[in-house]
Amino acid sequence: MPRKTPFRTKSVENHAASPVSHKRRTFLGAGATLLLSVLTPLPVQAARIVAVRVWPAEDYTRVTLENDSNLKVSHFLVKDPERLVVDIDGIELNPTLKELVAKIQPNDPYIKQVRVGQNRPNVVRLVFDLKEAINPQVFTLEPVAGYQHRLVFDLYPVNPPDPIAALIAKSQTKEGVPDGKPLPLETKPEAKPAETKTAKTEPAEPAPQLTRMITIALDPGHGGEDPGAIGRGGSREKDVVLAIAKRLKAKIEEQPNMRAMMTRDADFFVPLHVRVQKARKVQSDLFVSIHADAWVEPTARGASVFTLSEKGASSTAARWLANKENAADLIGGVNIKTHDKQLASVLLDLSTTAQINDSLKLGKAVLREIGGINRLHKANVEQAGFAVLKAPDIPSILIETAFISNPEEEAKLTDENYQEQMANAILTGIRKYFAKNPPLAKNRMT
C-alpha cells in the first residue's frame, strides 16, 4: 500500500519546483477576492438633483425637482405660521438644489420662501414658508419625453378662488351691460377676411337678439412642464398659443354680450380633464382649444380645426394628432393617485351626438374665417378622439393655428400681426356661428 503524502500549506521548495501549483494558488486567490466582492455590499450612490423648476399660478404653485433616480420622500404641515416640511431620503445637498431658494418669486401666490438644508446624512429637508393654508400633493413621475425622474409638489389653496364669482365681477365692470337684457350680436361692422379657395360667400345673416351673456372658454394648450411642440427656431407651442388666446380673450370681452374664461392665463400645467371641468363650472357656451401643430417633416403647413368623433378619427393624421395631444398629461405631470378616474370616464362616455353636431357647425364657421388669413391644411373640419373636447354639454373645437415645425409658419406664430389676425378670425367665426345658432336659455347663476 503506497504511503500518503502529507498536505503542505506552505512549501517554498514545492512552490519553486511546481509552476502548476503557483498558477493554482493565483487562481484560488483571485476567486476568493471575487467572492469577497460579491458578498460585500457596494456603497449606495446618492441620487442627484439635476434641475429645479417653479410654476406659480392662481390655481396652484408647482415645484418640480428633476433627478437621476426615484426618490423616497415624506412631508408634513406645520401651523402658526403655515409651513410645509419635506424630507427627501438618499440625496446630498448640491448646488442645483440650492438654486430653488432663488426661484421663489415675491409674487408667488402661495410660497413666501423656501429653506433648504442637509437635515442629516443622506436626508435633505425643504421648508416652504407659506402665505396661506394649502393642501399639498406630493408625487413622483417616471421618465418621459426629455425628462428624467421628477419629484413634484403641487400646493393648492385650501380656499380656492371661485371662477363664477370672478366672471360675474368682470361682467359687472362693463358699462351698460346688465345680464338678461337683449343685446345685438353684431355690434359693429367688421372687415371681411380675403376669400380663399376654401371660403364660401354667404348672404349676411340677420343679427339675433341675445337675452343673456355668452361665456366662452378659451383653452391654450400645454403649459408648465409641458412645452408642447417646439419649432426649429426654439419657439414653444405653449407660449404662442397663450399669446393668441390672450388676444382673443381681449377681443371677446370688447363685445357687450360676451365674456371669456381661460383654462390657463399663465405658464402652468392644467390636466386635460381639469380644462373640461373649468369650462363646465362656469357653464360655458363654447369651448375653444388653441394649439400649434407639428409634424416630422418641416414642409407640412396650414391651419386646421378639429371636433370630437363618435366613430373614430376622420383620418390617420387626425388620430395621430389626437394621441399626441392626449399624451399631454404624461408630459405635464398628473398625480395619478388623486386623478378623478370616475369623472374622467363619465366625460369620455357622455359626449352626445347633439354636442358633436353643434361642434361641427362651430368648427366650419371658424375654419372658413381662418382660411382667409392662412392656408388650410385640410379644407374640412376633421374629427378624432381628443380628450379635451369631451364635455358632454358644450360645443367644443380644437384649432391648430399653424405648423410650428414649419420654419415659415413658426415665424408667423411668433409675429404679433399674425396672432392678431388669428384672434380676429376666430372671433368672427364664433359670431357667425351664433348668428345661425342663437344660444338657448340656461338656468344660470349669473
Tab-separated table of N, CA, C and O in Angstrom, residues 183-190 204-210 255-258 427-436:
chain	number	residue	atom	x	y	z
A	183	LEU	N	-79.359	92.071	-26.285
A	183	LEU	CA	-78.229	92.769	-26.866
A	183	LEU	C	-77.965	92.217	-28.261
A	183	LEU	O	-78.029	91.018	-28.470
A	184	PRO	N	-77.704	93.076	-29.222
A	184	PRO	CA	-77.415	92.582	-30.564
A	184	PRO	C	-76.062	91.900	-30.622
A	184	PRO	O	-75.119	92.331	-29.970
A	185	LEU	N	-76.003	90.811	-31.381
A	185	LEU	CA	-74.730	90.113	-31.539
A	185	LEU	C	-73.769	90.939	-32.369
A	185	LEU	O	-72.613	91.129	-32.020
A	186	GLU	N	-74.246	91.435	-33.521
A	186	GLU	CA	-73.372	92.220	-34.394
A	186	GLU	C	-73.421	93.665	-33.927
A	186	GLU	O	-74.364	94.396	-34.199
A	187	THR	N	-72.388	94.088	-33.212
A	187	THR	CA	-72.386	95.435	-32.649
A	187	THR	C	-71.667	96.444	-33.521
A	187	THR	O	-71.843	97.628	-33.367
A	188	LYS	N	-70.813	95.978	-34.421
A	188	LYS	CA	-70.122	96.899	-35.312
A	188	LYS	C	-69.668	96.133	-36.545
A	188	LYS	O	-69.434	94.937	-36.488
A	189	PRO	N	-69.557	96.818	-37.682
A	189	PRO	CA	-69.135	96.120	-38.889
A	189	PRO	C	-67.687	95.686	-38.778
A	189	PRO	O	-66.883	96.337	-38.124
A	190	GLU	N	-67.388	94.563	-39.436
A	190	GLU	CA	-66.024	94.053	-39.426
A	190	GLU	C	-65.534	93.878	-40.846
A	190	GLU	O	-66.299	93.559	-41.748
A	204	ALA	N	-75.527	87.890	-45.853
A	204	ALA	CA	-75.418	88.330	-44.465
A	204	ALA	C	-76.597	87.811	-43.657
A	204	ALA	O	-77.740	87.804	-44.115
A	205	GLU	N	-76.308	87.365	-42.450
A	205	GLU	CA	-77.350	86.857	-41.564
A	205	GLU	C	-77.896	87.985	-40.701
A	205	GLU	O	-77.149	88.875	-40.286
A	206	PRO	N	-79.188	87.975	-40.430
A	206	PRO	CA	-79.720	88.980	-39.509
A	206	PRO	C	-79.139	88.781	-38.118
A	206	PRO	O	-78.929	87.650	-37.689
A	207	ALA	N	-78.845	89.881	-37.455
A	207	ALA	CA	-78.261	89.781	-36.115
A	207	ALA	C	-79.327	89.329	-35.127
A	207	ALA	O	-80.376	89.963	-35.002
A	208	PRO	N	-79.095	88.231	-34.395
A	208	PRO	CA	-80.081	87.766	-33.418
A	208	PRO	C	-80.048	88.625	-32.163
A	208	PRO	O	-79.070	89.319	-31.893
A	209	GLN	N	-81.123	88.614	-31.422
A	209	GLN	CA	-81.175	89.303	-30.135
A	209	GLN	C	-80.858	88.286	-29.047
A	209	GLN	O	-81.505	87.250	-28.938
A	210	LEU	N	-79.828	88.579	-28.239
A	210	LEU	CA	-79.411	87.666	-27.176
A	210	LEU	C	-80.007	88.120	-25.858
A	210	LEU	O	-80.015	89.308	-25.549
A	255	GLN	N	-66.849	92.713	-26.765
A	255	GLN	CA	-68.234	92.530	-27.199
A	255	GLN	C	-69.147	92.673	-25.983
A	255	GLN	O	-68.909	92.041	-24.953
A	256	PRO	N	-70.182	93.472	-26.059
A	256	PRO	CA	-71.019	93.713	-24.880
A	256	PRO	C	-71.780	92.483	-24.410
A	256	PRO	O	-72.234	92.437	-23.278
A	257	ASN	N	-71.924	91.485	-25.279
A	257	ASN	CA	-72.730	90.320	-24.919
A	257	ASN	C	-71.898	89.067	-24.706
A	257	ASN	O	-72.432	87.972	-24.617
A	258	MET	N	-70.571	89.219	-24.630
A	258	MET	CA	-69.711	88.045	-24.479
A	258	MET	C	-68.685	88.260	-23.369
A	258	MET	O	-68.296	89.379	-23.076
A	427	LEU	N	-62.758	84.977	-33.625
A	427	LEU	CA	-63.910	85.712	-33.102
A	427	LEU	C	-64.992	85.860	-34.168
A	427	LEU	O	-66.191	85.678	-33.886
A	428	THR	N	-64.593	86.186	-35.393
A	428	THR	CA	-65.578	86.325	-36.470
A	428	THR	C	-66.306	85.016	-36.701
A	428	THR	O	-67.531	84.994	-36.888
A	429	GLY	N	-65.583	83.914	-36.676
A	429	GLY	CA	-66.223	82.606	-36.829
A	429	GLY	C	-67.209	82.316	-35.720
A	429	GLY	O	-68.305	81.798	-35.953
A	430	ILE	N	-66.852	82.673	-34.492
A	430	ILE	CA	-67.757	82.470	-33.350
A	430	ILE	C	-69.023	83.307	-33.509
A	430	ILE	O	-70.146	82.831	-33.287
A	431	ARG	N	-68.864	84.535	-33.905
A	431	ARG	CA	-70.025	85.419	-34.079
A	431	ARG	C	-70.949	84.908	-35.180
A	431	ARG	O	-72.180	84.948	-35.044
A	432	LYS	N	-70.357	84.415	-36.260
A	432	LYS	CA	-71.181	83.887	-37.356
A	432	LYS	C	-71.873	82.584	-36.948
A	432	LYS	O	-72.999	82.306	-37.399
A	433	TYR	N	-71.236	81.814	-36.112
A	433	TYR	CA	-71.888	80.604	-35.595
A	433	TYR	C	-73.127	80.984	-34.797
A	433	TYR	O	-74.206	80.402	-34.976
A	434	PHE	N	-72.995	81.970	-33.909
A	434	PHE	CA	-74.139	82.372	-33.095
A	434	PHE	C	-75.212	83.069	-33.929
A	434	PHE	O	-76.391	83.044	-33.559
A	435	ALA	N	-74.813	83.686	-35.035
A	435	ALA	CA	-75.819	84.312	-35.899
A	435	ALA	C	-76.776	83.269	-36.459
A	435	ALA	O	-77.965	83.541	-36.651
A	436	LYS	N	-76.283	82.071	-36.694
A	436	LYS	CA	-77.131	80.982	-37.211
A	436	LYS	C	-77.664	80.082	-36.104
A	436	LYS	O	-78.662	79.387	-36.296
